[in-house]
XYZ file of N, CA, C and O in Angstrom:
832
model
N -12.322 -2.123 -0.343
C -11.189 -2.972 -0.005
C -10.654 -3.619 -1.266
O -11.410 -4.010 -2.137
N -9.376 -3.770 -1.390
C -8.781 -4.389 -2.560
C -9.234 -5.835 -2.699
O -9.453 -6.544 -1.735
N -9.341 -6.300 -3.955
C -9.719 -7.679 -4.210
C -8.676 -8.657 -3.703
O -8.958 -9.838 -3.534
N -7.448 -8.203 -3.472
C -6.388 -9.130 -3.115
C -5.900 -8.858 -1.695
O -4.742 -9.105 -1.382
N -6.802 -8.429 -0.833
C -6.427 -8.126 0.550
C -5.707 -9.288 1.222
O -4.755 -9.111 1.965
N -6.170 -10.519 0.963
C -5.675 -11.654 1.722
C -4.370 -12.225 1.191
O -3.815 -13.143 1.789
N -3.870 -11.727 0.081
C -2.663 -12.300 -0.496
C -1.481 -12.212 0.447
O -0.690 -13.138 0.569
N -1.331 -11.107 1.152
C -0.176 -10.941 2.033
C -0.221 -11.883 3.216
O 0.759 -12.031 3.937
N -1.323 -12.569 3.413
C -1.386 -13.545 4.485
C -1.159 -14.967 4.009
O -1.306 -15.904 4.778
N -0.788 -15.160 2.735
C -0.561 -16.484 2.195
C 0.735 -17.084 2.734
O 1.564 -16.396 3.303
N 0.905 -18.358 2.498
C 2.124 -19.017 2.948
C 3.327 -18.503 2.169
O 3.273 -18.349 0.953
N 4.458 -18.246 2.851
C 5.649 -17.786 2.143
C 6.218 -18.873 1.255
O 6.096 -20.059 1.536
N 6.857 -18.470 0.148
C 7.475 -19.416 -0.764
C 8.884 -19.769 -0.300
O 9.240 -20.922 -0.175
N 9.718 -18.810 -0.083
C 11.101 -19.004 0.351
C 11.646 -17.638 0.732
O 11.057 -16.610 0.408
N 12.777 -17.615 1.417
C 13.367 -16.335 1.795
C 13.777 -15.566 0.547
O 14.425 -16.100 -0.349
N 13.379 -14.304 0.473
C 13.611 -13.475 -0.700
C 14.366 -12.211 -0.304
O 14.230 -11.725 0.821
N 15.154 -11.635 -1.248
C 15.811 -10.356 -0.948
C 14.786 -9.232 -0.839
O 13.667 -9.336 -1.345
N 15.173 -8.173 -0.167
C 14.298 -7.011 -0.062
C 14.207 -6.294 -1.415
O 15.157 -6.280 -2.194
N 13.050 -5.681 -1.659
C 12.819 -4.883 -2.860
C 12.440 -3.474 -2.409
O 11.398 -3.277 -1.779
N 13.304 -2.502 -2.701
C 13.060 -1.124 -2.270
C 13.944 -0.192 -3.079
O 15.006 -0.596 -3.563
N 13.535 1.071 -3.247
C 14.413 2.049 -3.900
C 15.707 2.211 -3.106
O 15.715 2.101 -1.879
N 16.794 2.487 -3.818
C 18.094 2.639 -3.152
C 18.082 3.766 -2.130
O 18.808 3.715 -1.125
N 17.235 4.788 -2.357
C 17.187 5.933 -1.440
C 16.006 5.867 -0.475
O 15.605 6.880 0.086
N 15.461 4.682 -0.255
C 14.264 4.575 0.589
C 14.456 5.203 1.969
O 13.581 5.896 2.489
N 15.604 4.974 2.596
C 15.810 5.430 3.976
C 15.840 6.945 4.110
O 15.669 7.474 5.213
N 16.024 7.651 3.004
C 16.035 9.121 3.057
C 14.849 9.739 2.312
O 14.369 10.799 2.690
N 14.369 9.066 1.258
C 13.301 9.627 0.427
C 11.961 8.938 0.624
O 10.958 9.393 0.098
N 11.933 7.847 1.370
C 10.696 7.164 1.686
C 10.347 6.042 0.709
O 10.994 5.911 -0.327
N 9.324 5.268 1.149
C 8.591 5.337 2.411
C 9.525 5.112 3.597
O 10.419 4.279 3.538
N 9.279 5.849 4.673
C 10.199 5.854 5.801
C 9.722 4.949 6.941
O 8.525 4.731 7.132
N 10.680 4.453 7.692
C 10.397 3.849 8.979
C 10.205 4.974 9.991
O 10.753 6.077 9.823
N 9.457 4.704 11.048
C 9.235 5.738 12.068
C 10.560 6.296 12.597
O 10.677 7.498 12.877
N 11.575 5.448 12.711
C 12.863 5.891 13.247
C 13.594 6.838 12.296
O 14.525 7.538 12.707
N 13.179 6.877 11.023
C 13.830 7.712 10.014
C 13.092 9.023 9.763
O 13.614 9.913 9.094
N 11.875 9.134 10.268
C 11.026 10.289 9.971
C 11.347 11.464 10.891
O 11.819 11.291 12.020
N 11.051 12.662 10.407
C 11.221 13.876 11.196
C 10.107 13.939 12.246
O 8.927 14.060 11.892
N 10.438 13.882 13.530
C 9.385 13.804 14.561
C 8.545 15.059 14.698
O 7.472 15.017 15.315
N 8.992 16.181 14.152
C 8.215 17.413 14.325
C 7.266 17.676 13.150
O 6.499 18.635 13.187
N 7.292 16.850 12.124
C 6.369 17.065 11.003
C 4.949 16.700 11.426
O 4.731 15.789 12.237
N 3.936 17.392 10.878
C 2.554 17.232 11.368
C 1.832 16.037 10.751
O 0.837 16.162 10.046
N 2.333 14.842 11.026
C 1.719 13.644 10.453
C 0.347 13.357 11.074
O 0.104 13.655 12.246
N -0.536 12.739 10.277
C -1.783 12.175 10.780
C -1.467 10.741 11.194
O -1.038 9.921 10.382
N -1.671 10.429 12.480
C -1.291 9.139 13.043
C -2.440 8.147 12.886
O -3.506 8.313 13.484
N -2.199 7.091 12.087
C -3.215 6.072 11.835
C -2.790 4.720 12.397
O -3.255 3.679 11.948
N -1.910 4.750 13.370
C -1.427 3.504 13.957
C -0.230 2.974 13.188
O 0.898 3.418 13.365
N -0.468 2.002 12.304
C 0.611 1.375 11.543
C 1.247 2.259 10.499
O 2.353 1.961 10.026
N 0.572 3.321 10.106
C 1.155 4.291 9.177
C 0.849 5.712 9.643
O -0.117 5.946 10.369
N 1.704 6.626 9.211
C 1.449 8.053 9.384
C 1.440 8.690 8.005
O 2.238 8.322 7.130
N 0.524 9.648 7.823
C 0.346 10.302 6.525
C 0.611 11.795 6.693
O 0.087 12.422 7.616
N 1.404 12.346 5.789
C 1.698 13.777 5.841
C 0.614 14.541 5.082
O 0.390 14.297 3.904
N -0.101 15.458 5.732
C -1.165 16.202 5.050
C -0.615 17.021 3.889
O 0.533 17.474 3.911
N -1.443 17.190 2.878
C -1.109 18.069 1.753
C -2.398 18.546 1.116
O -3.444 17.900 1.258
N -2.334 19.663 0.454
C -3.522 20.252 -0.172
C -4.133 19.284 -1.176
O -3.427 18.711 -2.006
N -5.445 19.084 -1.082
C -6.150 18.237 -2.039
C -6.186 16.769 -1.672
O -6.776 15.970 -2.411
N -5.598 16.389 -0.552
C -5.574 14.987 -0.145
C -6.779 14.673 0.732
O -7.046 15.375 1.707
N -7.494 13.604 0.400
C -8.609 13.128 1.216
C -8.292 11.720 1.695
O -7.808 10.878 0.927
N -8.593 11.472 2.949
C -8.269 10.216 3.612
C -9.538 9.411 3.854
O -10.553 9.945 4.305
N -9.459 8.108 3.570
C -10.553 7.176 3.889
C -9.951 5.971 4.608
O -8.897 5.483 4.211
N -10.614 5.499 5.633
C -10.198 4.265 6.286
C -11.140 3.152 5.848
O -12.365 3.304 5.919
N -10.583 2.048 5.390
C -11.383 0.930 4.898
C -11.532 -0.084 6.026
O -10.543 -0.569 6.577
N -12.781 -0.365 6.384
C -13.097 -1.138 7.579
C -13.736 -2.467 7.186
O -14.636 -2.519 6.349
N -13.266 -3.545 7.809
C -13.829 -4.879 7.610
C -15.199 -4.934 8.277
O -15.341 -4.562 9.456
N -16.209 -5.407 7.535
C -17.584 -5.325 8.034
C -17.795 -6.070 9.342
O -18.324 -5.537 10.307
N -17.396 -7.331 9.385
C -17.691 -8.144 10.557
C -16.953 -7.698 11.803
O -17.545 -7.507 12.865
N -15.636 -7.514 11.672
C -14.809 -7.227 12.848
C -14.698 -5.740 13.159
O -14.248 -5.368 14.244
N -15.114 -4.897 12.204
C -14.955 -3.435 12.317
C -13.478 -3.028 12.416
O -13.149 -1.941 12.871
N -12.596 -3.918 11.971
C -11.166 -3.645 11.998
C -10.780 -2.789 10.793
O -11.236 -3.041 9.680
N -9.946 -1.772 11.006
C -9.420 -0.987 9.887
C -8.392 -1.838 9.156
O -7.409 -2.292 9.763
N -8.617 -2.095 7.869
C -7.743 -3.009 7.127
C -6.925 -2.316 6.048
O -6.023 -2.926 5.468
N -7.215 -1.052 5.756
C -6.434 -0.336 4.745
C -6.699 1.153 4.881
O -7.723 1.577 5.424
N -5.755 1.933 4.378
C -5.906 3.388 4.307
C -6.071 3.759 2.844
O -5.251 3.376 1.994
N -7.145 4.478 2.532
C -7.374 4.948 1.175
C -7.087 6.439 1.082
O -7.573 7.215 1.912
N -6.299 6.833 0.094
C -5.936 8.234 -0.101
C -6.387 8.664 -1.491
O -6.002 8.053 -2.497
N -7.238 9.677 -1.539
C -7.709 10.236 -2.812
C -6.900 11.483 -3.108
O -6.913 12.443 -2.318
N -6.221 11.481 -4.261
C -5.300 12.581 -4.564
C -4.992 12.571 -6.052
O -4.846 11.509 -6.660
N -4.917 13.757 -6.658
C -4.541 13.921 -8.077
C -5.425 13.071 -8.990
O -4.929 12.398 -9.900
N -6.749 13.128 -8.759
C -7.712 12.358 -9.551
C -7.379 10.873 -9.574
O -7.593 10.178 -10.578
N -6.848 10.400 -8.462
C -6.408 9.014 -8.353
C -6.713 8.511 -6.952
O -7.075 9.276 -6.060
N -6.559 7.201 -6.766
C -6.665 6.617 -5.435
C -5.396 5.820 -5.141
O -4.835 5.174 -6.032
N -4.962 5.895 -3.905
C -3.837 5.100 -3.424
C -4.292 4.385 -2.162
O -4.648 5.021 -1.175
N -4.316 3.060 -2.218
C -4.644 2.270 -1.036
C -3.339 1.720 -0.475
O -2.526 1.157 -1.216
N -3.104 1.901 0.824
C -1.875 1.400 1.439
C -2.194 0.459 2.591
O -3.179 0.648 3.312
N -1.340 -0.557 2.729
C -1.435 -1.515 3.824
C -0.021 -1.852 4.293
O 0.834 -2.220 3.477
N 0.245 -1.738 5.606
C 1.550 -2.118 6.147
C 1.497 -3.521 6.766
O 0.549 -3.861 7.479
N 2.515 -4.320 6.489
C 2.576 -5.676 7.022
C 3.885 -5.895 7.760
O 4.923 -5.331 7.397
N 3.848 -6.743 8.778
C 5.077 -7.161 9.445
C 5.898 -8.006 8.476
O 5.351 -8.716 7.628
N 7.223 -7.918 8.608
C 8.113 -8.647 7.712
C 9.354 -9.087 8.464
O 9.664 -8.543 9.536
N 10.083 -10.067 7.932
C 11.331 -10.476 8.575
C 12.347 -9.339 8.573
O 12.275 -8.422 7.754
N 13.300 -9.423 9.466
C 14.316 -8.377 9.564
C 15.243 -8.376 8.341
O 15.611 -7.321 7.832
N 15.617 -9.558 7.858
C 16.675 -9.630 6.849
C 16.191 -9.953 5.440
O 16.946 -9.807 4.481
N 14.958 -10.404 5.288
C 14.462 -10.758 3.956
C 13.208 -9.965 3.624
O 12.611 -9.322 4.484
N 12.813 -9.992 2.346
C 11.687 -9.199 1.876
C 10.479 -10.047 1.520
O 10.558 -11.279 1.439
N 9.353 -9.381 1.285
C 8.102 -10.055 0.931
C 7.621 -9.747 -0.484
O 6.852 -10.516 -1.053
N 8.045 -8.624 -1.061
C 7.405 -8.138 -2.274
C 7.570 -9.081 -3.454
O 6.659 -9.262 -4.253
N 8.716 -9.724 -3.603
C 8.924 -10.583 -4.778
C 7.914 -11.731 -4.796
O 7.314 -12.023 -5.833
N 7.687 -12.371 -3.649
C 6.749 -13.492 -3.640
C 5.295 -13.016 -3.628
O 4.429 -13.623 -4.283
N 4.995 -11.923 -2.910
C 3.620 -11.426 -2.896
C 3.205 -10.965 -4.291
O 2.061 -11.162 -4.717
N 4.143 -10.367 -5.025
C 3.848 -9.919 -6.387
C 3.408 -11.100 -7.267
O 2.445 -11.000 -8.037
N 4.094 -12.234 -7.138
C 3.713 -13.426 -7.903
C 2.328 -13.914 -7.496
O 1.523 -14.303 -8.340
N 2.034 -13.875 -6.201
C 0.746 -14.363 -5.718
C -0.400 -13.441 -6.143
O -1.505 -13.907 -6.444
N -0.151 -12.138 -6.169
C -1.158 -11.201 -6.668
C -1.469 -11.513 -8.126
O -2.639 -11.574 -8.536
N -0.418 -11.710 -8.932
C -0.607 -12.001 -10.359
C -1.408 -13.291 -10.544
O -2.308 -13.365 -11.394
N -1.113 -14.309 -9.743
C -1.840 -15.576 -9.850
C -3.311 -15.406 -9.488
O -4.194 -15.941 -10.157
N -3.580 -14.627 -8.434
C -4.965 -14.443 -8.004
C -5.753 -13.643 -9.039
O -6.909 -13.968 -9.329
N -5.146 -12.594 -9.597
C -5.836 -11.808 -10.619
C -6.113 -12.662 -11.854
O -7.187 -12.571 -12.465
N -5.159 -13.533 -12.217
C -5.367 -14.431 -13.360
C -6.535 -15.379 -13.101
O -7.357 -15.632 -13.999
N -6.648 -15.888 -11.869
C -7.768 -16.783 -11.533
C -9.105 -16.055 -11.626
O -10.135 -16.668 -11.907
N -9.083 -14.741 -11.379
C -10.315 -13.943 -11.453
C -10.645 -13.530 -12.890
O -11.672 -12.906 -13.136
N -9.757 -13.856 -13.825
C -9.992 -13.508 -15.222
C -9.301 -12.236 -15.677
O -9.571 -11.744 -16.770
N -8.409 -11.695 -14.855
C -7.679 -10.480 -15.216
C -6.304 -10.794 -15.771
O -5.924 -11.962 -15.939
N -5.550 -9.747 -16.063
C -4.205 -9.907 -16.600
C -3.250 -8.978 -15.861
O -3.660 -7.937 -15.333
N -1.976 -9.343 -15.821
C -0.959 -8.506 -15.184
C 0.301 -8.477 -16.036
O 0.604 -9.429 -16.754
N 1.026 -7.379 -15.925
C 2.321 -7.221 -16.578
C 3.300 -6.689 -15.541
O 2.990 -5.732 -14.827
N 4.472 -7.311 -15.451
C 5.513 -6.813 -14.554
C 6.326 -5.759 -15.290
O 6.730 -5.955 -16.441
N 6.548 -4.629 -14.634
C 7.376 -3.587 -15.225
C 8.195 -2.914 -14.130
O 7.884 -3.038 -12.948
N 9.251 -2.233 -14.521
C 10.076 -1.508 -13.559
C 9.456 -0.140 -13.328
O 9.200 0.615 -14.270
N 9.187 0.181 -12.066
C 8.553 1.443 -11.736
C 9.413 2.268 -10.804
O 10.598 1.982 -10.603
N 8.814 3.264 -10.201
C 9.540 4.190 -9.333
C 10.086 3.517 -8.083
O 11.049 4.001 -7.488
N 9.481 2.395 -7.671
C 9.887 1.728 -6.435
C 10.543 0.377 -6.684
O 10.802 -0.371 -5.742
N 10.797 0.066 -7.958
C 11.295 -1.252 -8.329
C 10.240 -1.977 -9.144
O 9.399 -1.341 -9.794
N 10.233 -3.311 -9.129
C 9.239 -4.040 -9.910
C 7.827 -3.741 -9.417
O 7.581 -3.678 -8.213
N 6.912 -3.550 -10.348
C 5.504 -3.362 -9.996
C 4.636 -4.130 -10.970
O 5.100 -4.566 -12.030
N 3.379 -4.316 -10.606
C 2.425 -5.000 -11.473
C 1.451 -3.984 -12.055
O 0.845 -3.211 -11.306
N 1.316 -3.980 -13.366
C 0.247 -3.240 -14.030
C -0.839 -4.260 -14.343
O -0.596 -5.233 -15.067
N -2.018 -4.073 -13.756
C -3.052 -5.105 -13.802
C -4.352 -4.598 -14.394
O -4.732 -3.442 -14.200
N -5.015 -5.482 -15.123
C -6.414 -5.303 -15.508
C -7.217 -6.200 -14.577
O -7.164 -7.426 -14.679
N -7.930 -5.572 -13.628
C -8.629 -6.319 -12.580
C -10.128 -6.351 -12.878
O -10.743 -5.285 -13.068
N -10.740 -7.533 -12.916
C -12.180 -7.591 -13.175
C -12.980 -6.969 -12.030
O -12.670 -7.192 -10.859
N -13.991 -6.193 -12.393
C -14.916 -5.620 -11.411
C -16.297 -6.181 -11.715
O -16.786 -6.076 -12.842
N -16.929 -6.794 -10.722
C -18.213 -7.450 -10.929
C -19.313 -6.440 -11.239
O -19.268 -5.285 -10.801
N -20.291 -6.885 -12.005
C -21.441 -6.037 -12.319
C -22.278 -5.785 -11.069
O -22.323 -6.606 -10.150
N -22.917 -4.627 -11.035
C -23.860 -4.295 -9.964
C -25.195 -3.907 -10.601
O -25.331 -3.892 -11.831
N -26.166 -3.561 -9.752
C -27.471 -3.141 -10.278
C -27.352 -1.881 -11.131
O -28.158 -1.664 -12.045
N -26.354 -1.052 -10.829
C -26.247 0.237 -11.514
C -25.126 0.299 -12.557
O -25.016 1.286 -13.269
N -24.307 -0.739 -12.640
C -23.183 -0.693 -13.578
C -22.847 -2.092 -14.074
O -22.899 -3.060 -13.306
N -22.485 -2.213 -15.352
C -22.085 -3.524 -15.870
C -20.685 -3.892 -15.387
O -19.923 -3.044 -14.915
N -20.349 -5.157 -15.497
C -19.002 -5.594 -15.155
C -17.988 -4.975 -16.115
O -18.292 -4.699 -17.277
N -16.783 -4.729 -15.614
C -15.759 -4.110 -16.454
C -14.381 -4.441 -15.899
O -14.257 -5.074 -14.846
N -13.339 -4.022 -16.620
C -11.965 -4.203 -16.168
C -11.445 -2.870 -15.639
O -11.649 -1.820 -16.246
N -10.764 -2.921 -14.490
C -10.200 -1.720 -13.876
C -8.683 -1.800 -13.944
O -8.085 -2.811 -13.569
N -8.060 -0.732 -14.422
C -6.607 -0.686 -14.495
C -6.054 -0.267 -13.135
O -6.519 0.698 -12.530
N -5.059 -0.999 -12.633
C -4.468 -0.684 -11.330
C -2.985 -1.026 -11.347
O -2.549 -1.925 -12.068
N -2.231 -0.286 -10.551
C -0.804 -0.561 -10.353
C -0.603 -1.073 -8.927
O -1.057 -0.439 -7.977
N 0.065 -2.181 -8.788
C 0.396 -2.743 -7.484
C 1.879 -2.501 -7.238
O 2.723 -2.966 -8.007
N 2.189 -1.750 -6.177
C 3.575 -1.425 -5.851
C 3.872 -1.937 -4.445
O 2.969 -2.109 -3.622
N 5.149 -2.185 -4.169
C 5.520 -2.667 -2.852
C 6.938 -2.273 -2.494
O 7.808 -2.195 -3.371
N 7.150 -2.011 -1.218
C 8.474 -1.638 -0.713
C 8.738 -2.410 0.573
O 7.917 -2.404 1.492
N 9.894 -3.081 0.617
C 10.336 -3.770 1.821
C 11.184 -2.823 2.660
O 12.188 -2.290 2.187
N 10.780 -2.611 3.907
C 11.539 -1.774 4.828
C 12.114 -2.601 5.960
O 12.126 -3.838 5.886
N 12.592 -1.965 7.030
C 13.121 -2.686 8.184
C 12.000 -3.316 9.013
O 11.251 -2.598 9.677
N 11.827 -4.608 8.901
C 10.806 -5.372 9.639
C 9.382 -5.031 9.216
O 8.440 -5.329 9.925
N 9.211 -4.414 8.050
C 7.875 -4.165 7.529
C 7.879 -4.194 6.008
O 8.919 -4.063 5.361
N 6.678 -4.371 5.461
C 6.447 -4.319 4.015
C 5.245 -3.419 3.788
O 4.208 -3.581 4.444
N 5.364 -2.454 2.888
C 4.273 -1.530 2.580
C 3.792 -1.777 1.162
O 4.576 -1.705 0.214
N 2.508 -2.095 1.036
C 1.931 -2.333 -0.282
C 1.018 -1.190 -0.673
O 0.275 -0.657 0.165
N 1.058 -0.800 -1.927
C 0.181 0.234 -2.448
C -0.554 -0.250 -3.684
O -0.004 -1.015 -4.485
N -1.806 0.158 -3.831
C -2.597 -0.098 -5.036
C -3.033 1.251 -5.580
O -3.719 2.012 -4.896
N -2.598 1.561 -6.796
C -2.827 2.867 -7.421
C -3.834 2.704 -8.550
O -3.670 1.847 -9.427
N -4.876 3.527 -8.551
C -5.881 3.495 -9.610
C -6.249 4.925 -9.982
O -5.875 5.883 -9.301
N -6.995 5.068 -11.073
C -7.346 6.401 -11.554
C -6.288 6.921 -12.504
O -5.565 6.151 -13.150
N -6.167 8.252 -12.581
C -5.239 8.852 -13.538
C -3.800 8.408 -13.312
O -3.014 8.281 -14.259
N -3.416 8.177 -12.068
C -2.026 7.813 -11.769
C -1.649 6.433 -12.298
O -0.468 6.079 -12.305
N -2.627 5.657 -12.754
C -2.318 4.363 -13.365
C -1.891 4.512 -14.817
O -1.283 3.590 -15.374
N -2.186 5.684 -15.411
C -1.918 5.832 -16.847
C -1.268 7.157 -17.225
O -0.628 7.254 -18.280
N -1.415 8.189 -16.396
C -0.987 9.534 -16.780
C 0.271 9.914 -16.000
O 0.278 9.901 -14.770
N 1.374 10.257 -16.677
C 2.665 10.455 -16.000
C 2.661 11.525 -14.915
O 3.259 11.324 -13.850
N 1.998 12.672 -15.122
C 2.021 13.724 -14.117
C 1.295 13.300 -12.846
O 1.793 13.487 -11.727
N 0.109 12.695 -13.005
C -0.623 12.187 -11.839
C 0.165 11.068 -11.164
O 0.207 10.974 -9.937
N 0.808 10.211 -11.970
C 1.607 9.120 -11.415
C 2.721 9.665 -10.525
O 2.965 9.162 -9.419
N 3.400 10.701 -10.980
C 4.493 11.288 -10.202
C 3.980 11.844 -8.876
O 4.641 11.701 -7.834
N 2.794 12.478 -8.888
C 2.237 13.035 -7.654
C 1.872 11.940 -6.647
O 2.131 12.064 -5.444
N 1.283 10.846 -7.146
C 0.878 9.767 -6.249
C 2.095 8.976 -5.772
O 2.134 8.508 -4.629
N 3.100 8.844 -6.615
C 4.336 8.189 -6.180
C 5.008 8.994 -5.070
O 5.525 8.428 -4.097
N 4.965 10.327 -5.176
C 5.510 11.179 -4.118
C 4.697 11.010 -2.827
O 5.264 10.995 -1.720
N 3.385 10.862 -2.966
C 2.526 10.624 -1.808
C 2.896 9.302 -1.126
O 2.997 9.223 0.102
N 3.109 8.258 -1.916
C 3.495 6.955 -1.363
C 4.845 7.055 -0.652
O 5.044 6.485 0.424
N 5.753 7.821 -1.231
C 7.057 8.044 -0.613
C 6.925 8.718 0.758
O 7.762 8.512 1.640
N 5.902 9.543 0.918
C 5.759 10.325 2.163
C 5.173 9.517 3.318
O 5.135 10.005 4.452
N 4.712 8.288 3.047
C 4.136 7.455 4.101
C 5.227 7.034 5.084
O 6.346 6.682 4.692
N 4.903 7.075 6.370
C 5.788 6.576 7.419
C 5.148 5.320 8.014
O 3.963 5.325 8.374
N 5.930 4.249 8.096
C 5.425 2.994 8.661
C 5.867 2.887 10.119
O 7.042 3.087 10.434
N 4.910 2.583 10.990
C 5.176 2.431 12.419
C 5.044 0.942 12.746
O 3.946 0.431 12.980
N 6.160 0.245 12.743
C 6.150 -1.206 12.979
C 5.876 -1.531 14.440
O 5.190 -2.514 14.758
N 6.414 -0.734 15.349
C 6.251 -1.011 16.764
C 7.166 -2.147 17.214
O 7.890 -2.744 16.418
N 7.112 -2.461 18.494
C 7.995 -3.473 19.066
C 7.282 -4.785 19.373
O 7.916 -5.763 19.759
N 5.969 -4.838 19.181
C 5.214 -6.061 19.462
C 5.607 -7.161 18.478
O 5.593 -6.932 17.265
N 5.948 -8.364 18.958
C 6.251 -9.460 18.032
C 5.039 -9.779 17.155
O 3.914 -9.863 17.650
N 5.274 -9.933 15.853
C 4.199 -10.256 14.912
C 4.729 -11.223 13.873
O 5.864 -11.076 13.415
N 3.942 -12.220 13.468
C 4.362 -13.097 12.388
C 4.497 -12.301 11.090
O 3.701 -11.381 10.840
N 5.485 -12.625 10.254
C 5.578 -11.968 8.954
C 4.271 -12.117 8.178
O 3.602 -13.147 8.258
N 3.884 -11.063 7.484
C 2.676 -10.987 6.656
C 1.427 -10.601 7.436
O 0.380 -10.394 6.847
N 1.513 -10.490 8.752
C 0.359 -9.980 9.504
C 0.226 -8.480 9.259
O 1.224 -7.751 9.215
N -1.025 -8.025 9.118
C -1.282 -6.604 8.947
C -0.924 -5.857 10.224
O -1.385 -6.214 11.315
N -0.080 -4.833 10.104
C 0.230 -3.991 11.255
C -1.040 -3.203 11.595
O -1.647 -2.590 10.713
N -1.482 -3.218 12.850
C -2.783 -2.617 13.191
C -2.896 -1.150 12.776
O -1.981 -0.347 12.988
N -4.039 -0.824 12.194
C -4.384 0.540 11.792
C -5.541 1.013 12.665
O -6.298 0.208 13.207
N -5.695 2.341 12.773
C -6.781 2.865 13.600
C -7.175 4.261 13.125
O -6.447 4.908 12.375
N -8.327 4.682 13.591
C -8.791 6.042 13.314
C -7.845 7.054 13.949
O -7.344 6.813 15.048
N -7.613 8.188 13.284
C -6.834 9.239 13.945
C -7.632 9.806 15.117
O -8.855 9.851 15.087
N -6.960 10.214 16.158
C -7.621 10.760 17.345
C -8.451 11.989 16.998
O -7.946 12.929 16.374
N -9.735 11.933 17.324
C -10.591 13.095 17.133
C -10.945 13.385 15.686
O -11.340 14.496 15.361
N -10.810 12.360 14.794
C -11.120 12.602 13.381
C -11.894 11.403 12.852
O -11.870 10.327 13.406
N -12.579 11.637 11.730
C -13.341 10.552 11.111
C -13.134 10.540 9.608
O -14.034 10.320 8.840
N -11.929 10.809 9.171
C -11.640 10.829 7.747
C -11.964 12.182 7.143
O -12.236 13.161 7.826
N -11.973 12.254 5.816
C -12.298 13.492 5.118
C -11.023 14.184 4.631
O -10.003 13.547 4.444
N -11.074 15.481 4.407
C -9.891 16.174 3.902
C -8.726 16.103 4.884
O -8.918 16.171 6.089
N -7.534 15.950 4.336
C -6.318 15.960 5.141
C -5.394 16.992 4.516
O -4.770 16.764 3.496
N -5.341 18.192 5.101
C -4.508 19.250 4.532
C -4.146 20.275 5.587
O -4.636 20.224 6.689
């Protein structure tokens, strides 16, 4: 699970404009209403993932509640963690959440840099990783990306080769673009995690 899982549940600062690529509605990440209904998506509740060769899917589960809190995708020698959140209809979340992520990483002893990426502003972060019995503490390079859609916000955390290598980055960015967010019609407070679940009849593993 990401070190900053709880940031999206923090108190909002003020109404902010949406942050998304100009072609989001056609090139993704897509809303369920924008996606091709006949494509063979893997249905994970709040998100759908399009299978592709070499993609492995992991669901990240909260220990106490057994709730699925994130989708992990292993692809192109990289990892992409995605989480969908409810958002206001007319305003965005990414600008304020990005600031809160940077503040939390700084409190943990890490550093962040804001840069313009494929989806708009993103954070390039050095995130501290605590020592374990088998490994010393170290800094992990990660990219935090976010896209505001219609009544939802999709956050991604990219690590591995895609954090530093352009070809891997392009492949993982295309993967993030292919995600479909299923907001549903249930009323939800902004910043609440849109419920995720196991795919029917599957338990993770290769998705292709």
